[in-house]
Every structure is written in structure tokens, then in C-alpha cells.
Amino acid sequence: MSKIILRLPEEFSFESNFQFLRRSPKEVLHRVEENYVVKLLQVDKELLLFSVREGRGTLIIDFLNASPSAKARSVVKTYVHEWFDLATDLRPFYLLAKKDDLLKSIVKKHYGYRIVGQPDLFESLIWAVLGQQINLSFAYTLKQRFVETYGEHLEFGGQNYYIFPSAARIAELSPVELLPLQFSRQKANYVVGIAQAFAEGRVSRAKMTGLSLHEAKEELMKIKGIGNWTANYALMKTFRHPDAFPLEDAGVHNAIKNQLGLRSKPNLDRVRRIFKKYKGWEAYATLYLWKSLV
């Protein structure tokens, strides 16, 4: 089968980024083996299964189930490039972080870690909503049930590989159909409502590309169920807004407490003051603070 080779920036750690992909055994949208990850994408009507592995200063994409069309090759190449955040020049952030008491030890330990993203905006928003007010393990359980029930799949080598359900498919549901998956009634309403916003064309990645952080947050927060945290999460993971910052995030607060040896978590005003130092790089400061908790 054919392959694609992507050149890596110097500031890229294969192990740190793949460690993130391994964080739950319940993950249903990719399968991580010892030194590669396998993922399924749909391009028009093509279901394409591919693996990503490390080369010498490169990522190598191998197509596993079919020889892709030229369009499909281009889509997969772009997807992987975005997935692993290869376009971001981290050097200015590292210069800042290495002089910062809060971040310098984390950056040294996890040098080359990037925002492993979710290029699909619908997936990013639904995942953020699924995780609201529950622990990460149960969020993965809900995601697994949701994807296996409503997503397309391909069987290959004795394994089932899934793609995330389409907004059009979920928009057709009644929220009560999600309750047997152990969705709360509120969460089911939010998920179907977000899907309907996409299906009706009220929101899309294309429409939001190029918007400022403030404009993009305003658009997302018009949709019921999307608050400041969820909007900022999607803007980090899908649009790579480097200044997206989930101010209210409990993980960020705990990481600051741990790194600075505080007796209690900082209040929001102190978090704001701390993050002023990272202006333009708030998303990456958040990323590394999260990483310090693992």
C-alpha cells in the first residue's frame, strides 16, 4: 500500500504525544500499538484505515485497507498534520517557559509535547460536553457507547475501527434515544442540539475559520450546552488558537497549586494574573499544566 511521509519539527516528542493517545483503554476512535497508531477516516464514501509511525525525523502514514484516491491522500495528510499540531512553532513558547518558575520544570520533562487535537469540530464539542461534570473514565465509557452505536465502522484484521458519528445522523435522534447509553437527560439534549446546529448549517468549522478568539467563542456559546470552558477547549483542540484558555479548569488550578507549593488552589483572579505572563501562549501553558498532573 502507498504511504505519506511528513517531516517533523525539531520540537516534537513521539513518545510524549503517543502517550496522550494511550491514556484510556476505552478509546474507540484510534488503536495504539507499541510504536504506531491506527485510525479510520471517511473521505466522501471511502473508508480509509491508516497507521502513523515514527520515522527518522518524520511521521510515516501507511494506508492499510485500500489505495487512496489523490483527494483522500490529501485529506489524510492534512488530518494527520493537524492531529499532531505540526504547524505550530513552539520555539517562542519554550523561550518563555524556560524562564518561568511555574512551567520550566514541566517543559524540560515533556519537551516536544504538542496539542494532540481533534480536527473535527463536531467531535471536539461533543467530547467536551460528554466530559462535563463526570470523571474521565466514565466520559470515555459514554464516548465508546455513543460511537459504537451511531458511528460507521470497518472490520480489518479481526478488529472493528470506528469513525465519529456524523452530525446529520445524530440530529435525527430524539434525546431520549441516548438515555439507554447512560447519558443524563440534559447531556442528551445538548448533544442532539449541537448536532442540529451543525446539520442546519448554523455552525461549522469552515464558517468559524479565521474568526478571532472572541468572535469564535461568541459563536459557539450561542449553542445551548456550550459554555466558556467547552468553547475554549474546542478552540484549543480544533482551531489551535494559542490564546484559548479555560480559566475555570480545575486541572489547571490543581497544577498551579502543586507546582507553586500552595496550601490551596488559586482563585480566578490569581489564575488570570499568572496567565498574563503567557499572553499569546495560554493554550500551551494550559497543555503543560495538564500534563504535569499525569
Coordinates of C-alpha atoms in Angstrom, one line a residue:
M1 CA 0.0 0.0 0.0
S2 CA 1.1 3.6 -0.5
K3 CA 2.5 5.9 2.2
I4 CA 2.9 9.5 3.0
I5 CA 5.9 11.0 4.9
L6 CA 5.5 14.1 7.0
R7 CA 8.6 15.9 8.2
L8 CA 8.6 16.7 11.9
P9 CA 9.6 19.9 13.6
E10 CA 12.6 19.5 15.9
E11 CA 10.4 20.2 18.9
F12 CA 8.4 17.0 18.6
S13 CA 8.4 14.1 21.0
F14 CA 6.9 10.9 19.5
E15 CA 6.7 9.3 23.0
S16 CA 5.0 12.2 24.8
N17 CA 2.4 12.7 22.1
F18 CA 1.7 9.0 21.7
Q19 CA 1.4 8.7 25.5
F20 CA -1.5 11.0 25.3
L21 CA -3.2 8.8 22.7
R22 CA -2.8 5.8 25.1
R23 CA -4.5 7.5 28.0
S24 CA -7.6 5.3 28.0
P25 CA -8.1 1.6 27.1
K26 CA -11.7 2.6 26.2
E27 CA -10.6 4.9 23.4
V28 CA -12.6 3.8 20.4
L29 CA -11.5 6.2 17.6
H30 CA -7.9 5.0 17.3
R31 CA -5.9 2.0 18.3
V32 CA -2.4 2.4 19.7
E33 CA 0.1 -0.4 19.3
E34 CA 3.7 -0.4 20.6
N35 CA 5.1 2.1 18.1
Y36 CA 2.2 3.2 15.9
V37 CA -1.4 4.3 16.0
V38 CA -4.2 3.1 13.7
K39 CA -7.1 5.3 12.7
L40 CA -10.1 5.2 10.4
L41 CA -11.3 8.2 8.4
Q42 CA -14.1 8.7 5.9
V43 CA -13.4 10.7 2.8
D44 CA -16.6 11.1 0.7
K45 CA -17.7 7.4 0.5
E46 CA -14.2 6.0 1.1
L47 CA -13.4 4.4 4.5
L48 CA -9.6 4.6 4.8
L49 CA -7.7 2.8 7.5
F50 CA -4.2 4.0 8.1
S51 CA -1.4 3.8 10.6
V52 CA 1.0 6.5 11.8
R53 CA 4.5 5.6 13.0
E54 CA 7.8 7.4 13.7
G55 CA 10.5 7.6 11.0
R56 CA 13.8 9.4 11.2
G57 CA 12.6 12.9 11.9
T58 CA 9.3 12.1 10.2
L59 CA 5.9 10.6 10.7
I60 CA 5.1 7.8 8.2
I61 CA 1.5 7.3 7.2
D62 CA 0.7 3.8 5.8
F63 CA -2.6 3.0 4.2
L64 CA -3.8 -0.4 5.3
N65 CA -7.1 -1.3 3.6
A66 CA -7.1 0.4 0.2
S67 CA -5.0 2.5 -2.2
P68 CA -6.5 6.0 -1.6
S69 CA -7.5 8.5 -4.3
A70 CA -5.5 11.7 -4.7
K71 CA -8.2 13.6 -2.8
A72 CA -8.2 11.0 0.0
R73 CA -4.4 11.2 0.3
S74 CA -4.6 14.9 0.6
V75 CA -7.3 14.8 3.3
V76 CA -5.5 12.2 5.4
K77 CA -2.2 14.1 5.1
T78 CA -3.9 17.3 6.3
Y79 CA -5.7 15.5 9.1
V80 CA -2.5 13.9 10.5
H81 CA -0.6 17.2 10.2
E82 CA -3.4 18.9 12.2
W83 CA -3.9 16.0 14.6
F84 CA -0.3 16.2 15.8
D85 CA -0.1 20.0 15.7
L86 CA 2.9 20.0 13.3
A87 CA 2.4 23.6 12.1
T88 CA 3.0 25.3 15.4
D89 CA 6.5 26.8 16.0
L90 CA 7.0 26.1 19.7
R91 CA 10.3 27.8 20.0
P92 CA 8.9 31.2 21.2
F93 CA 6.8 29.4 23.8
Y94 CA 9.8 27.4 25.1
L95 CA 11.9 30.5 25.4
L96 CA 9.2 32.0 27.6
A97 CA 8.6 28.8 29.6
K98 CA 12.3 28.1 30.3
K99 CA 12.4 31.4 32.3
D100 CA 9.2 30.8 34.2
D101 CA 9.1 29.2 37.6
L102 CA 5.8 27.6 37.0
L103 CA 6.5 26.0 33.7
K104 CA 10.2 25.4 33.3
S105 CA 10.4 22.0 35.0
I106 CA 7.3 20.7 33.2
V107 CA 8.6 21.9 29.8
K108 CA 12.0 20.3 30.4
K109 CA 10.4 17.0 31.3
H110 CA 7.9 16.9 28.4
Y111 CA 9.8 18.8 25.7
G112 CA 8.2 18.2 22.3
Y113 CA 4.7 17.6 23.7
R114 CA 2.0 19.3 21.5
I115 CA -1.7 19.8 21.4
V116 CA -2.8 16.4 20.0
G117 CA -6.0 17.7 18.5
Q118 CA -9.4 16.9 17.2
P119 CA -9.6 18.4 13.7
D120 CA -13.4 17.6 13.5
L121 CA -15.2 20.5 15.3
F122 CA -18.3 18.4 15.9
E123 CA -16.3 15.7 17.6
S124 CA -14.4 18.2 19.7
L125 CA -17.6 19.8 21.0
I126 CA -19.4 16.6 21.7
W127 CA -16.4 15.1 23.5
A128 CA -16.2 18.2 25.7
V129 CA -19.9 18.0 26.5
L130 CA -19.7 14.3 27.3
G131 CA -17.0 15.1 29.8
Q132 CA -18.9 17.7 31.7
Q133 CA -19.3 17.0 35.5
I134 CA -18.1 13.4 35.3
N135 CA -14.7 11.7 35.6
L136 CA -12.6 10.9 32.6
S137 CA -13.1 7.2 32.8
F138 CA -16.9 7.5 32.6
A139 CA -16.6 10.1 29.8
Y140 CA -14.7 7.5 27.8
T141 CA -17.4 4.9 28.5
L142 CA -20.1 7.3 27.2
K143 CA -18.0 8.1 24.1
Q144 CA -17.4 4.4 23.4
R145 CA -21.1 3.6 23.6
F146 CA -22.1 6.6 21.5
V147 CA -19.5 5.9 18.8
E148 CA -20.2 2.1 18.6
T149 CA -24.0 2.7 18.5
Y150 CA -24.1 5.5 15.9
G151 CA -20.7 5.6 14.1
E152 CA -19.7 3.9 10.9
H153 CA -17.1 1.1 11.2
L154 CA -14.8 -1.1 9.3
E155 CA -13.6 -4.6 10.2
F156 CA -10.0 -5.2 9.5
G157 CA -7.7 -7.9 10.8
G158 CA -10.2 -9.1 13.3
Q159 CA -10.7 -5.6 14.8
N160 CA -13.5 -3.1 14.4
Y161 CA -12.4 0.5 13.7
Y162 CA -14.9 3.4 14.1
I163 CA -15.4 6.9 12.9
F164 CA -17.2 9.5 14.9
P165 CA -21.0 9.7 14.3
S166 CA -22.0 12.5 11.8
A167 CA -23.9 15.5 12.9
A168 CA -26.6 14.6 10.4
R169 CA -27.1 11.2 11.9
I170 CA -27.3 12.5 15.5
A171 CA -29.6 15.4 14.5
E172 CA -32.2 12.9 13.5
L173 CA -32.4 11.4 17.0
S174 CA -34.7 12.2 19.9
P175 CA -32.7 12.9 23.0
V176 CA -34.5 10.1 24.8
E177 CA -32.7 7.6 22.4
L178 CA -29.4 8.5 24.1
L179 CA -30.7 7.7 27.7
P180 CA -30.0 4.0 27.4
L181 CA -26.3 4.8 26.9
Q182 CA -26.4 6.4 30.4
F183 CA -26.5 10.0 29.1
S184 CA -28.2 12.3 31.5
R185 CA -31.3 13.9 30.1
Q186 CA -29.5 17.3 30.0
K187 CA -26.5 15.9 28.2
A188 CA -28.7 14.1 25.7
N189 CA -30.5 17.4 24.9
Y190 CA -27.2 19.2 24.5
V191 CA -25.7 16.6 22.1
V192 CA -28.7 16.4 19.8
G193 CA -29.0 20.3 19.9
I194 CA -25.3 20.7 18.9
A195 CA -25.8 18.1 16.1
Q196 CA -28.9 20.0 14.8
A197 CA -26.9 23.3 14.8
F198 CA -24.3 21.6 12.5
A199 CA -26.9 19.8 10.3
E200 CA -28.8 23.1 9.8
G201 CA -25.6 25.0 8.9
R202 CA -25.7 27.3 11.9
V203 CA -22.2 26.3 12.9
S204 CA -19.3 24.7 11.0
R205 CA -15.6 24.6 11.1
A206 CA -15.5 26.4 7.7
K207 CA -17.7 29.3 9.0
M208 CA -15.5 29.8 12.0
T209 CA -12.1 29.6 10.4
G210 CA -10.4 33.0 10.5
L211 CA -12.5 34.3 13.4
S212 CA -10.8 35.9 16.3
L213 CA -10.8 34.1 19.6
H214 CA -13.5 36.4 21.0
E215 CA -15.7 36.1 17.8
A216 CA -15.3 32.3 17.8
K217 CA -16.3 31.9 21.4
E218 CA -19.3 34.1 20.9
E219 CA -20.5 31.9 18.0
L220 CA -20.0 28.7 19.9
M221 CA -21.6 29.9 23.1
K222 CA -24.8 30.7 21.2
I223 CA -25.4 26.9 21.2
K224 CA -27.1 25.5 24.3
G225 CA -24.7 23.4 26.3
I226 CA -21.6 25.2 25.2
G227 CA -20.1 27.5 27.9
N228 CA -16.8 29.2 28.3
W229 CA -14.8 26.0 29.2
T230 CA -16.3 24.0 26.3
A231 CA -15.7 26.8 23.8
N232 CA -12.1 27.3 24.8
Y233 CA -11.5 23.6 24.7
A234 CA -12.7 23.3 21.1
L235 CA -10.7 26.4 20.1
M236 CA -7.6 24.8 21.5
K237 CA -8.1 21.3 20.1
T238 CA -9.6 22.1 16.7
F239 CA -8.5 25.6 15.7
R240 CA -5.2 25.7 17.7
H241 CA -6.0 29.2 19.0
P242 CA -2.8 29.6 21.1
D243 CA -4.6 32.1 23.4
A244 CA -7.6 29.9 24.2
F245 CA -7.7 29.5 27.9
P246 CA -10.2 27.6 30.0
L247 CA -9.9 29.9 33.1
E248 CA -12.3 27.8 35.2
D249 CA -10.5 24.5 34.6
A250 CA -10.0 22.6 37.9
G251 CA -7.0 20.7 36.5
V252 CA -5.2 24.0 35.8
H253 CA -5.9 25.2 39.3
N254 CA -4.6 22.0 40.8
A255 CA -1.5 22.1 38.7
I256 CA -0.7 25.6 39.7
K257 CA -1.2 24.7 43.4
N258 CA 1.1 21.7 43.0
Q259 CA 3.9 23.4 41.1
L260 CA 4.0 26.5 43.3
G261 CA 3.5 24.6 46.6
L262 CA 0.4 26.5 47.6
R263 CA -1.8 25.4 50.5
S264 CA -5.0 25.8 48.5
K265 CA -6.0 26.2 44.9
P266 CA -5.6 29.8 43.5
N267 CA -8.7 31.9 43.0
L268 CA -9.7 33.0 39.5
D269 CA -8.1 36.5 39.9
R270 CA -4.7 34.9 40.7
V271 CA -5.0 32.5 37.8
R272 CA -5.7 35.5 35.5
R273 CA -2.6 37.3 36.8
I274 CA -0.4 34.2 36.4
F275 CA -1.6 33.7 32.8
K276 CA -0.9 37.3 31.8
K277 CA 2.8 36.2 31.5
Y278 CA 1.8 33.7 28.8
K279 CA -0.2 36.1 26.6
G280 CA -0.5 34.5 23.2
W281 CA 0.5 31.1 24.5
E282 CA -2.2 30.5 27.1
A283 CA -3.3 27.2 25.4
Y284 CA 0.2 25.7 25.6
A285 CA 0.6 26.8 29.2
T286 CA -2.6 25.1 29.9
L287 CA -1.5 22.0 28.0
Y288 CA 1.7 21.6 30.0
L289 CA -0.1 22.3 33.3
W290 CA -2.5 19.5 32.4
K291 CA 0.5 17.3 31.5
S292 CA 2.0 17.8 35.0
L293 CA -1.0 16.1 36.5
V294 CA -0.5 12.8 34.7

